[in-house]
């Protein structure tokens, strides 16, 4: 199980990073989503994998999963939601003002690559 | 009492600013009052110091770091304190009449007082880190004072140069003092001074010495860092007289004297400190002769005299240290008066160039007389104070037998330095006051206002008094100061003027006649100097600085080319490297904690998650499909939370997932369904980076999972959750009770995000590309179905909320569920119809929620507990049975309100068709 989860976390990270490096804002938002899944699972994994022992106290049970990573992940999910929402609205505003959903705010020139040193228009 | 001596000028710096409306005299009186009070406090402690006691005062600040506000007053501190306050008082008077009417006198006074406080801090500090703090403060004050006439380019350049060098040296000093503290085992001077043997025999000694010397040499303008001082002459002359001759530049030699018992007495000390001092003494004395600027000459002369003091301390014998301390006093008096005289000349003639200033004696005879006496003291003419300490210096060089065969060289070089010192003093007098008539002066000079000359008169009188009656005037002070430098009983010495015919007297005489001879033959020397100018350190420094700036500019241009993708790629790369550096030495830990066994279902869902993630990437140019795939991945993550005993996380992730998907779907209305990525943006590079990142994180996760868990912290929360927080759902108790403050912060972040979004939306959205929700064909079944669902879902939210403290649930999840119940109404029904029925002012609810959290927290403070301490009672409710009412519930209610309001504000802001007009 350890290997499977580690591999999945790695895969989610890889997909997230790849999308994060794309040029369109929507892809970046999706990449951030995948990346936060990976991070949340990683945080949870820091409490080690425990089956059927939720950290809810009840009589007759002596073993519980580590509650601290769970508390951290809960916070992370909330903040992640706030950030995704802000990011996506920011992207929409950028498109409204600049007319492009490219992350640099301008469509790259006909040569295909923004020339280094050239500052994109600021919104 | 000691602290007050420092605090008075620092706080008093506001006084001249406050008094400036009442005119310049009020300003000056106020400033003088502050200085005088400080001086009186210092004098009040003088009897104790003369009685041989060490006055101490302390306040622990951050004791764990060795940082304490501890002060001490010994003989050396008293001497410097009197110099700082005494000359400070004269400078205040002088500046009142020196500055032109349009210059802001109050600003100068405020800065001077700040500087005085910092300087007093240096000399009174017992904690070396505190000393460093004040040290840097003086550098800052010096920067502001040199740049006082900030509209002038040379002032700005000089200020910048002074700051770069002295603050840079301060960094080295910080390292040196920290190291010293480590080795000595304490940052308190009282302790460090007793551990000299430990420090000197430590292998780190040389490193400590070098770093501290860097700080000393930059501050006291020693070669090769001397060149900032002539540039700093762009400052107003009161500042030059005060900071750049009498006090601040003495901070370096003060530190040498302060640490003398700890660091002195080794070969390294002798050759490094003595070598730097000797070279600076000779080089600057030579350079001083060729300056055409009046203040430039004095600046180089100051450098040379500082070199002399450094050399004396470097020689390391107790007698040399006495001579060094004596010369500190003498130099401060005659050089401050010379600077003030130079200031008078500039003030009255509008010129500082000695090629134009000639024959001023007949225009300002009194000033000329004062300047002549002071210059004679500088040259070391008998009956003046400069003669006495120079004589002692000559005597020390003669007795320097430790060098063996080359020990003859020392007295010879000392005499050469004396010759040049006499020569430039002669030039100062002869070139300015005699030597023909003035050439093209802006104004015809005359005697200055009475009070501009008073400070000079006082200082010159002191030169004479000390010169003629040394043991009655300065003797006791010198003895007590020198003994705190040496640390042991002082060797016998005599302050008399006449010691009989001996070698030092011969050297003095040689220097006097040699100097006059050199000056009379100066034309030859000037030609030589022009043909072979020595390399100017300042130019080399400027070139190096320019190269550094060019490099920085190039690097910034290369890194910051405006392409966001590149920044992100660099960030990922940097994170990878950081991770690699951390992992490299040890590799992954061995497996000691195999996880639970894998079953078929795990594998199936694992593969599903992998598929969804890959599909998100595969479809990323088709937004809708990509969003669905990402949402699918999120749902499998929810299942993973369920599987790994995290029911709270599963609930939260599920609701957040739904809300996020709705949000992104709404956003899709404003974006084209398909898009072209910029194909030329190196997908291969990105893929490689992504793979490396994935591998790295996988390795990290693998490494963490395979090591044994550390249950200490988990056990604490598990055992304290019920007795301490009154809840069995440990995760919820941690959030609303143990770490309630974090949750407060987190909720605030959510509110800030929602308000930011509202502000962004108020600016208008792009033209939607897809039809609005309102014009979708009405889904009748959904429309009928959601009505009863509303009540059910809201009930569900209440249920989740109430049980949150003991079972999975809580304010956050409940808020999301309730928000979803409302959003579903909007989605299914006529948007406007719902809006009419449901009028909520969301910001008000956010505020109410935050306020509720804060009040819950504050209440516990009112009752005398720490912020956000919770309490609970058990009550019996019909139907629900035993029910626990915790104050944390009010907290959770706040979270609940904030979440509902935030989610609705965001979603409705995006979905509101009324906004399409924008």
Short mmCIF file of N, CA and C in Angstrom, two decimals, chain A residues 1-6 8-15 17-24 26-27 30 33-34 37 40-42 44-46 48-57 64-68 70-71 73-75 77-79 81-82 85-86 88-90 92-93 95-96 101-104 108 111-112 116-118 120, chain B residues 561-565 568-569 593 595-596 598 602 606 610 613 617 620 623 626 630 634 641 643-647 649 652-653 656-657 659-660 663-664 667-668 670-671 675-678 680 686 690 694 697-698 701-702 704-709 713-714 717 728 730-731 734-735 746 750 753 757 760 763-766 806 812 910:
data_model
loop_
_atom_site.label_atom_id
_atom_site.label_comp_id
_atom_site.label_asym_id
_atom_site.label_seq_id
_atom_site.Cartn_x
_atom_site.Cartn_y
_atom_site.Cartn_z
N UNK A 1 0.83 -1.21 0.00
CA UNK A 1 0.00 0.00 0.00
C UNK A 1 0.87 1.27 0.00
N UNK A 2 1.95 1.21 0.83
CA UNK A 2 2.85 2.37 0.88
C UNK A 2 3.33 2.75 -0.51
N UNK A 3 3.76 1.74 -1.25
CA UNK A 3 4.33 1.99 -2.57
C UNK A 3 3.27 2.59 -3.49
N UNK A 4 2.05 2.02 -3.44
CA UNK A 4 0.98 2.52 -4.31
C UNK A 4 0.71 3.99 -4.01
N UNK A 5 0.56 4.31 -2.73
CA UNK A 5 0.22 5.70 -2.38
C UNK A 5 1.36 6.64 -2.78
N UNK A 6 2.60 6.22 -2.48
CA UNK A 6 3.74 7.07 -2.83
C UNK A 6 3.77 7.33 -4.33
N UNK A 8 1.25 7.23 -6.43
CA UNK A 8 0.13 8.08 -6.83
C UNK A 8 0.40 9.55 -6.48
N UNK A 9 0.98 9.74 -5.29
CA UNK A 9 1.32 11.12 -4.91
C UNK A 9 2.29 11.70 -5.92
N UNK A 10 3.28 10.88 -6.31
CA UNK A 10 4.26 11.33 -7.29
C UNK A 10 3.60 11.65 -8.61
N UNK A 11 2.69 10.80 -9.03
CA UNK A 11 2.03 11.01 -10.32
C UNK A 11 1.19 12.29 -10.30
N UNK A 12 0.43 12.46 -9.20
CA UNK A 12 -0.38 13.69 -9.09
C UNK A 12 0.52 14.92 -9.13
N UNK A 13 1.67 14.84 -8.44
CA UNK A 13 2.60 15.97 -8.45
C UNK A 13 3.08 16.24 -9.86
N UNK A 14 3.48 15.19 -10.55
CA UNK A 14 4.02 15.36 -11.90
C UNK A 14 2.98 16.01 -12.80
N UNK A 15 1.74 15.48 -12.76
CA UNK A 15 0.68 16.05 -13.60
C UNK A 15 0.41 17.50 -13.20
N UNK A 17 2.46 19.67 -11.73
CA UNK A 17 3.55 20.57 -12.11
C UNK A 17 3.51 20.83 -13.61
N UNK A 18 3.23 19.78 -14.37
CA UNK A 18 3.20 19.98 -15.83
C UNK A 18 2.12 21.00 -16.21
N UNK A 19 0.94 20.85 -15.60
CA UNK A 19 -0.14 21.78 -15.92
C UNK A 19 0.18 23.19 -15.40
N UNK A 20 0.87 23.24 -14.28
CA UNK A 20 1.25 24.52 -13.69
C UNK A 20 2.14 25.32 -14.65
N UNK A 21 2.90 24.58 -15.46
CA UNK A 21 3.85 25.25 -16.35
C UNK A 21 3.22 25.59 -17.70
N UNK A 22 1.91 25.32 -17.89
CA UNK A 22 1.26 25.66 -19.15
C UNK A 22 1.03 27.16 -19.26
N UNK A 23 0.67 27.56 -20.48
CA UNK A 23 0.58 29.00 -20.72
C UNK A 23 -0.81 29.57 -20.48
N UNK A 24 -1.81 28.71 -20.25
CA UNK A 24 -3.18 29.23 -20.11
C UNK A 24 -3.61 29.19 -18.65
N UNK A 26 -6.39 28.67 -17.14
CA UNK A 26 -7.26 27.61 -16.67
C UNK A 26 -6.45 26.35 -16.37
N UNK A 27 -5.49 26.06 -17.24
CA UNK A 27 -4.63 24.90 -17.00
C UNK A 27 -3.88 25.05 -15.69
N UNK A 30 -6.11 24.18 -12.88
CA UNK A 30 -6.27 22.72 -12.76
C UNK A 30 -5.01 22.09 -12.18
N UNK A 33 -4.97 22.46 -8.60
CA UNK A 33 -5.88 21.51 -7.95
C UNK A 33 -5.20 20.16 -7.77
N UNK A 34 -4.61 19.65 -8.86
CA UNK A 34 -3.95 18.33 -8.77
C UNK A 34 -2.82 18.38 -7.74
N UNK A 37 -4.12 18.14 -4.31
CA UNK A 37 -4.45 16.76 -3.93
C UNK A 37 -3.19 16.03 -3.46
N UNK A 40 -2.03 17.28 -0.08
CA UNK A 40 -2.89 16.83 1.02
C UNK A 40 -2.66 15.36 1.34
N UNK A 41 -2.52 14.55 0.29
CA UNK A 41 -2.26 13.13 0.54
C UNK A 41 -0.91 12.94 1.22
N UNK A 42 0.07 13.75 0.79
CA UNK A 42 1.40 13.64 1.40
C UNK A 42 1.36 14.00 2.87
N UNK A 44 -1.24 13.78 4.79
CA UNK A 44 -1.92 12.69 5.49
C UNK A 44 -0.96 11.52 5.70
N UNK A 45 -0.14 11.27 4.68
CA UNK A 45 0.79 10.14 4.76
C UNK A 45 1.80 10.34 5.88
N UNK A 46 2.05 11.61 6.26
CA UNK A 46 3.03 11.82 7.33
C UNK A 46 2.52 11.25 8.65
N UNK A 48 1.30 8.28 8.69
CA UNK A 48 1.34 6.85 8.30
C UNK A 48 -0.06 6.36 7.97
N UNK A 49 -0.12 5.25 7.26
CA UNK A 49 -1.41 4.74 6.80
C UNK A 49 -2.03 3.85 7.86
N UNK A 50 -3.24 4.18 8.23
CA UNK A 50 -3.94 3.43 9.26
C UNK A 50 -5.35 3.18 8.75
N UNK A 51 -5.80 1.92 8.85
CA UNK A 51 -7.13 1.61 8.33
C UNK A 51 -8.14 1.49 9.46
N UNK A 52 -9.31 2.05 9.23
CA UNK A 52 -10.46 1.89 10.13
C UNK A 52 -10.17 2.27 11.59
N UNK A 53 -9.39 3.29 11.76
CA UNK A 53 -9.16 3.79 13.13
C UNK A 53 -9.28 5.31 13.14
N UNK A 54 -10.43 5.86 12.79
CA UNK A 54 -10.54 7.32 12.74
C UNK A 54 -10.27 7.93 14.10
N UNK A 55 -9.70 9.13 14.13
CA UNK A 55 -9.36 9.75 15.43
C UNK A 55 -10.59 10.31 16.12
N UNK A 56 -11.59 9.48 16.28
CA UNK A 56 -12.78 9.86 17.02
C UNK A 56 -12.84 8.92 18.22
N UNK A 57 -12.75 9.51 19.41
CA UNK A 57 -12.63 8.67 20.60
C UNK A 57 -13.91 7.87 20.81
N UNK A 64 -5.81 4.84 17.35
CA UNK A 64 -6.43 5.87 16.53
C UNK A 64 -5.41 6.40 15.53
N UNK A 65 -5.92 6.87 14.41
CA UNK A 65 -5.02 7.50 13.44
C UNK A 65 -4.51 8.82 14.04
N UNK A 66 -3.38 9.26 13.56
CA UNK A 66 -2.78 10.51 14.04
C UNK A 66 -3.68 11.69 13.65
N UNK A 67 -4.21 12.45 14.63
CA UNK A 67 -5.14 13.53 14.25
C UNK A 67 -4.46 14.78 13.70
N UNK A 68 -3.16 14.92 13.99
CA UNK A 68 -2.53 16.21 13.63
C UNK A 68 -2.46 16.44 12.12
N UNK A 70 -4.34 15.29 9.97
CA UNK A 70 -5.70 15.50 9.48
C UNK A 70 -6.14 16.94 9.72
N UNK A 71 -5.81 17.45 10.89
CA UNK A 71 -6.17 18.85 11.18
C UNK A 71 -5.46 19.77 10.19
N UNK A 73 -4.43 19.02 7.13
CA UNK A 73 -4.98 18.88 5.79
C UNK A 73 -6.33 19.60 5.69
N UNK A 74 -7.10 19.53 6.78
CA UNK A 74 -8.39 20.22 6.77
C UNK A 74 -8.18 21.71 6.51
N UNK A 75 -7.23 22.27 7.20
CA UNK A 75 -6.90 23.67 6.97
C UNK A 75 -6.44 23.89 5.53
N UNK A 77 -7.19 22.23 2.89
CA UNK A 77 -8.29 22.16 1.91
C UNK A 77 -9.03 23.50 1.85
N UNK A 78 -9.27 24.05 3.05
CA UNK A 78 -10.01 25.32 3.10
C UNK A 78 -9.24 26.42 2.40
N UNK A 79 -7.97 26.54 2.75
CA UNK A 79 -7.16 27.60 2.15
C UNK A 79 -7.04 27.35 0.64
N UNK A 81 -9.18 26.00 -1.29
CA UNK A 81 -10.41 26.43 -1.96
C UNK A 81 -10.40 27.95 -2.15
N UNK A 82 -10.07 28.66 -1.10
CA UNK A 82 -10.03 30.12 -1.20
C UNK A 82 -9.07 30.57 -2.30
N UNK A 85 -10.38 29.76 -5.87
CA UNK A 85 -11.44 30.70 -6.25
C UNK A 85 -10.86 32.05 -6.62
N UNK A 86 -9.93 32.52 -5.81
CA UNK A 86 -9.33 33.83 -6.08
C UNK A 86 -8.58 33.80 -7.41
N UNK A 88 -8.99 31.90 -10.02
CA UNK A 88 -9.79 31.77 -11.22
C UNK A 88 -10.49 33.10 -11.54
N UNK A 89 -10.92 33.80 -10.50
CA UNK A 89 -11.56 35.09 -10.74
C UNK A 89 -10.53 36.10 -11.24
N UNK A 90 -9.33 36.00 -10.67
CA UNK A 90 -8.25 36.88 -11.13
C UNK A 90 -7.98 36.63 -12.62
N UNK A 92 -10.06 35.50 -14.81
CA UNK A 92 -11.15 36.05 -15.62
C UNK A 92 -11.01 37.55 -15.76
N UNK A 93 -10.65 38.21 -14.66
CA UNK A 93 -10.46 39.66 -14.71
C UNK A 93 -9.34 40.01 -15.69
N UNK A 95 -8.43 38.37 -18.22
CA UNK A 95 -8.89 38.21 -19.60
C UNK A 95 -9.77 39.39 -19.99
N UNK A 96 -10.60 39.85 -19.04
CA UNK A 96 -11.47 40.97 -19.35
C UNK A 96 -10.66 42.22 -19.67
N UNK A 101 -6.07 35.03 -22.15
CA UNK A 101 -5.95 34.21 -20.95
C UNK A 101 -4.57 33.57 -20.86
N UNK A 102 -3.60 34.17 -21.55
CA UNK A 102 -2.22 33.73 -21.41
C UNK A 102 -1.70 34.18 -20.05
N UNK A 103 -0.84 33.36 -19.44
CA UNK A 103 -0.40 33.72 -18.09
C UNK A 103 0.38 35.02 -18.06
N UNK A 104 1.01 35.39 -19.17
CA UNK A 104 1.76 36.65 -19.18
C UNK A 104 0.87 37.84 -19.49
N UNK A 108 1.69 35.58 -27.07
CA UNK A 108 3.04 35.67 -27.61
C UNK A 108 3.01 36.11 -29.06
N UNK A 111 6.34 35.14 -33.71
CA UNK A 111 7.51 34.26 -33.68
C UNK A 111 7.28 33.11 -32.70
N UNK A 112 6.30 33.27 -31.85
CA UNK A 112 5.93 32.15 -30.99
C UNK A 112 6.49 32.25 -29.60
N UNK A 116 12.99 37.62 -24.54
CA UNK A 116 13.42 37.90 -23.18
C UNK A 116 13.63 39.39 -22.97
N UNK A 117 13.36 39.81 -21.78
CA UNK A 117 13.60 41.20 -21.45
C UNK A 117 12.43 42.10 -21.79
N UNK A 118 11.51 41.55 -22.59
CA UNK A 118 10.36 42.37 -22.97
C UNK A 118 9.30 42.25 -21.89
N UNK A 120 5.72 42.33 -20.39
CA UNK A 120 4.35 42.29 -20.89
C UNK A 120 3.56 43.47 -20.34
N UNK B 561 12.53 38.00 -17.01
CA UNK B 561 12.28 38.45 -18.38
C UNK B 561 10.80 38.66 -18.62
N UNK B 562 9.98 38.55 -17.59
CA UNK B 562 8.56 38.83 -17.76
C UNK B 562 7.74 37.62 -18.13
N UNK B 563 8.37 36.46 -18.30
CA UNK B 563 7.60 35.27 -18.66
C UNK B 563 7.32 34.45 -17.41
N UNK B 564 6.03 34.37 -17.07
CA UNK B 564 5.65 33.71 -15.83
C UNK B 564 6.03 32.23 -15.82
N UNK B 565 5.91 31.61 -16.97
CA UNK B 565 6.21 30.17 -17.04
C UNK B 565 7.65 29.90 -16.65
N UNK B 568 8.09 30.07 -12.92
CA UNK B 568 7.59 28.87 -12.26
C UNK B 568 8.56 27.71 -12.47
N UNK B 569 9.08 27.59 -13.71
CA UNK B 569 10.03 26.51 -13.98
C UNK B 569 11.25 26.65 -13.08
N UNK B 593 8.54 0.22 8.61
CA UNK B 593 7.13 0.36 8.92
C UNK B 593 6.31 0.03 7.67
N UNK B 595 3.37 -0.62 5.38
CA UNK B 595 2.00 -0.17 5.52
C UNK B 595 1.04 -1.35 5.50
N UNK B 596 -0.26 -1.02 5.56
CA UNK B 596 -1.25 -2.10 5.50
C UNK B 596 -1.18 -2.83 4.15
N UNK B 598 -2.20 -4.54 0.61
CA UNK B 598 -2.93 -3.99 -0.52
C UNK B 598 -4.02 -4.97 -0.92
N UNK B 602 -8.17 -1.39 -3.57
CA UNK B 602 -7.17 -0.32 -3.51
C UNK B 602 -6.54 -0.12 -4.87
N UNK B 606 -6.73 3.08 -7.16
CA UNK B 606 -5.44 3.71 -7.43
C UNK B 606 -5.26 3.95 -8.92
N UNK B 610 -4.93 7.45 -11.08
CA UNK B 610 -3.85 7.69 -12.03
C UNK B 610 -4.45 8.06 -13.39
N UNK B 613 -5.86 11.62 -13.39
CA UNK B 613 -4.81 12.63 -13.42
C UNK B 613 -4.21 12.74 -14.82
N UNK B 617 -4.31 15.88 -17.84
CA UNK B 617 -3.20 16.42 -18.62
C UNK B 617 -3.48 16.24 -20.12
N UNK B 620 -5.95 18.78 -21.43
CA UNK B 620 -5.89 20.13 -20.83
C UNK B 620 -6.18 21.25 -21.82
N UNK B 623 -11.10 22.41 -22.06
CA UNK B 623 -11.26 22.76 -20.65
C UNK B 623 -12.32 21.94 -19.93
N UNK B 626 -11.19 18.41 -19.22
CA UNK B 626 -10.11 18.43 -18.24
C UNK B 626 -10.67 18.66 -16.84
N UNK B 630 -10.33 16.21 -13.64
CA UNK B 630 -9.74 16.65 -12.38
C UNK B 630 -10.71 16.43 -11.24
N UNK B 634 -10.39 14.19 -7.84
CA UNK B 634 -10.72 14.67 -6.50
C UNK B 634 -11.62 13.69 -5.76
N UNK B 641 -9.29 9.33 1.54
CA UNK B 641 -9.44 9.82 2.90
C UNK B 641 -10.31 8.88 3.72
N UNK B 643 -10.73 5.69 3.22
CA UNK B 643 -9.99 4.44 3.45
C UNK B 643 -8.97 4.60 4.57
N UNK B 644 -8.30 5.78 4.60
CA UNK B 644 -7.21 5.95 5.57
C UNK B 644 -7.68 6.65 6.84
N UNK B 645 -8.86 6.31 7.30
CA UNK B 645 -9.36 6.74 8.61
C UNK B 645 -9.40 8.25 8.79
N UNK B 646 -9.83 8.97 7.76
CA UNK B 646 -9.93 10.42 7.91
C UNK B 646 -11.31 10.88 7.47
N UNK B 647 -12.35 10.54 8.23
CA UNK B 647 -13.71 10.86 7.78
C UNK B 647 -13.96 12.36 7.65
N UNK B 649 -11.84 14.64 6.78
CA UNK B 649 -11.23 15.10 5.54
C UNK B 649 -12.08 14.70 4.36
N UNK B 652 -15.07 17.01 4.09
CA UNK B 652 -14.69 18.35 3.66
C UNK B 652 -14.27 18.34 2.19
N UNK B 653 -13.43 17.39 1.84
CA UNK B 653 -12.93 17.34 0.47
C UNK B 653 -14.11 17.16 -0.50
N UNK B 656 -15.99 20.49 -0.75
CA UNK B 656 -15.15 21.48 -1.43
C UNK B 656 -15.04 21.13 -2.91
N UNK B 657 -14.96 19.84 -3.17
CA UNK B 657 -14.84 19.38 -4.55
C UNK B 657 -16.04 19.85 -5.37
N UNK B 659 -18.14 22.31 -4.66
CA UNK B 659 -18.17 23.77 -4.79
C UNK B 659 -17.15 24.23 -5.82
N UNK B 660 -15.95 23.66 -5.77
CA UNK B 660 -14.91 24.07 -6.72
C UNK B 660 -15.33 23.76 -8.15
N UNK B 663 -17.81 26.21 -9.29
CA UNK B 663 -17.11 27.48 -9.52
C UNK B 663 -16.39 27.48 -10.86
N UNK B 664 -15.66 26.40 -11.15
CA UNK B 664 -14.90 26.37 -12.39
C UNK B 664 -15.83 26.27 -13.59
N UNK B 667 -16.92 29.60 -14.29
CA UNK B 667 -15.83 30.36 -14.91
C UNK B 667 -15.69 30.00 -16.38
N UNK B 668 -15.99 28.75 -16.72
CA UNK B 668 -15.82 28.31 -18.10
C UNK B 668 -16.70 29.10 -19.06
N UNK B 670 -16.88 32.02 -19.38
CA UNK B 670 -16.19 33.20 -19.87
C UNK B 670 -14.92 32.87 -20.66
N UNK B 671 -14.70 31.58 -20.86
CA UNK B 671 -13.48 31.18 -21.59
C UNK B 671 -13.90 30.33 -22.78
N UNK B 675 -8.63 25.59 -26.55
CA UNK B 675 -7.57 26.60 -26.70
C UNK B 675 -6.32 25.93 -27.22
N UNK B 676 -5.44 26.74 -27.71
CA UNK B 676 -4.15 26.22 -28.16
C UNK B 676 -3.11 26.64 -27.13
N UNK B 677 -2.41 25.68 -26.63
CA UNK B 677 -1.26 26.08 -25.81
C UNK B 677 -0.22 26.64 -26.76
N UNK B 678 0.66 27.38 -26.22
CA UNK B 678 1.74 27.88 -27.06
C UNK B 678 2.74 26.74 -27.26
N UNK B 680 5.37 26.37 -28.72
CA UNK B 680 6.82 26.57 -28.67
C UNK B 680 7.33 26.68 -27.25
N UNK B 686 9.29 21.09 -19.70
CA UNK B 686 8.30 21.03 -18.64
C UNK B 686 8.05 19.59 -18.21
N UNK B 690 8.49 18.12 -14.60
CA UNK B 690 7.35 17.51 -13.91
C UNK B 690 7.70 16.10 -13.45
N UNK B 694 7.79 14.85 -9.69
CA UNK B 694 6.96 13.72 -9.27
C UNK B 694 7.79 12.65 -8.60
N UNK B 697 8.86 13.86 -5.10
CA UNK B 697 7.80 13.82 -4.09
C UNK B 697 7.44 12.38 -3.75
N UNK B 698 7.43 11.52 -4.78
CA UNK B 698 7.14 10.11 -4.52
C UNK B 698 8.18 9.53 -3.56
N UNK B 701 7.45 10.78 -0.10
CA UNK B 701 6.30 10.10 0.50
C UNK B 701 6.69 8.68 0.91
N UNK B 702 7.39 8.02 0.02
CA UNK B 702 7.86 6.67 0.29
C UNK B 702 8.73 6.63 1.54
N UNK B 704 8.79 8.77 4.00
CA UNK B 704 8.02 9.08 5.22
C UNK B 704 7.20 7.87 5.65
N UNK B 705 6.53 7.26 4.66
CA UNK B 705 5.63 6.16 4.99
C UNK B 705 6.37 4.98 5.60
N UNK B 706 7.63 4.80 5.19
CA UNK B 706 8.34 3.61 5.62
C UNK B 706 9.03 3.73 6.97
N UNK B 707 9.08 4.97 7.50
CA UNK B 707 9.72 5.10 8.81
C UNK B 707 8.67 4.93 9.90
N UNK B 708 9.15 4.65 11.09
CA UNK B 708 8.23 4.42 12.20
C UNK B 708 7.55 5.73 12.58
N UNK B 709 6.27 5.69 12.95
CA UNK B 709 5.58 6.92 13.35
C UNK B 709 6.12 7.45 14.67
N UNK B 713 3.27 13.38 19.93
CA UNK B 713 2.38 14.52 19.77
C UNK B 713 0.94 14.05 19.60
N UNK B 714 0.76 13.01 18.77
CA UNK B 714 -0.58 12.48 18.54
C UNK B 714 -1.19 12.04 19.85
N UNK B 717 -2.64 14.88 22.00
CA UNK B 717 -3.96 15.38 21.61
C UNK B 717 -5.05 14.33 21.87
N UNK B 728 -15.01 14.40 21.41
CA UNK B 728 -14.36 13.14 21.07
C UNK B 728 -13.80 13.15 19.65
N UNK B 730 -11.31 14.29 17.66
CA UNK B 730 -10.05 14.95 18.01
C UNK B 730 -9.66 16.00 16.98
N UNK B 731 -9.90 15.70 15.70
CA UNK B 731 -9.53 16.66 14.65
C UNK B 731 -10.28 17.97 14.86
N UNK B 734 -8.98 19.85 17.87
CA UNK B 734 -7.72 20.54 17.56
C UNK B 734 -8.02 21.85 16.85
N UNK B 735 -8.93 21.81 15.91
CA UNK B 735 -9.19 23.00 15.09
C UNK B 735 -9.87 24.11 15.87
N UNK B 746 -7.15 31.27 9.58
CA UNK B 746 -7.56 30.62 8.34
C UNK B 746 -8.91 31.16 7.85
N UNK B 750 -9.97 33.22 4.37
CA UNK B 750 -11.10 32.92 3.51
C UNK B 750 -11.91 34.19 3.23
N UNK B 753 -10.06 36.42 0.90
CA UNK B 753 -10.16 35.94 -0.48
C UNK B 753 -11.52 36.33 -1.06
N UNK B 757 -12.22 38.72 -4.17
CA UNK B 757 -12.96 38.28 -5.35
C UNK B 757 -14.09 39.26 -5.65
N UNK B 760 -12.66 42.17 -7.34
CA UNK B 760 -12.29 41.88 -8.72
C UNK B 760 -13.54 41.84 -9.60
N UNK B 763 -15.11 44.92 -10.94
CA UNK B 763 -14.47 45.55 -12.09
C UNK B 763 -15.01 45.03 -13.42
N UNK B 764 -15.83 43.99 -13.38
CA UNK B 764 -16.41 43.49 -14.63
C UNK B 764 -15.70 42.26 -15.13
N UNK B 765 -16.44 41.41 -15.83
CA UNK B 765 -15.92 40.15 -16.36
C UNK B 765 -15.85 40.24 -17.87
N UNK B 766 -15.09 39.33 -18.49
CA UNK B 766 -15.08 39.34 -19.95
C UNK B 766 -16.44 38.93 -20.51
N UNK B 806 -18.00 15.99 18.33
CA UNK B 806 -17.80 14.63 18.79
C UNK B 806 -17.68 13.61 17.68
N UNK B 812 -17.28 23.93 9.38
CA UNK B 812 -16.83 24.15 8.02
C UNK B 812 -17.64 23.33 7.02
N UNK B 910 -20.08 35.09 -9.64
CA UNK B 910 -19.72 34.61 -10.97
C UNK B 910 -20.95 34.24 -11.77
#
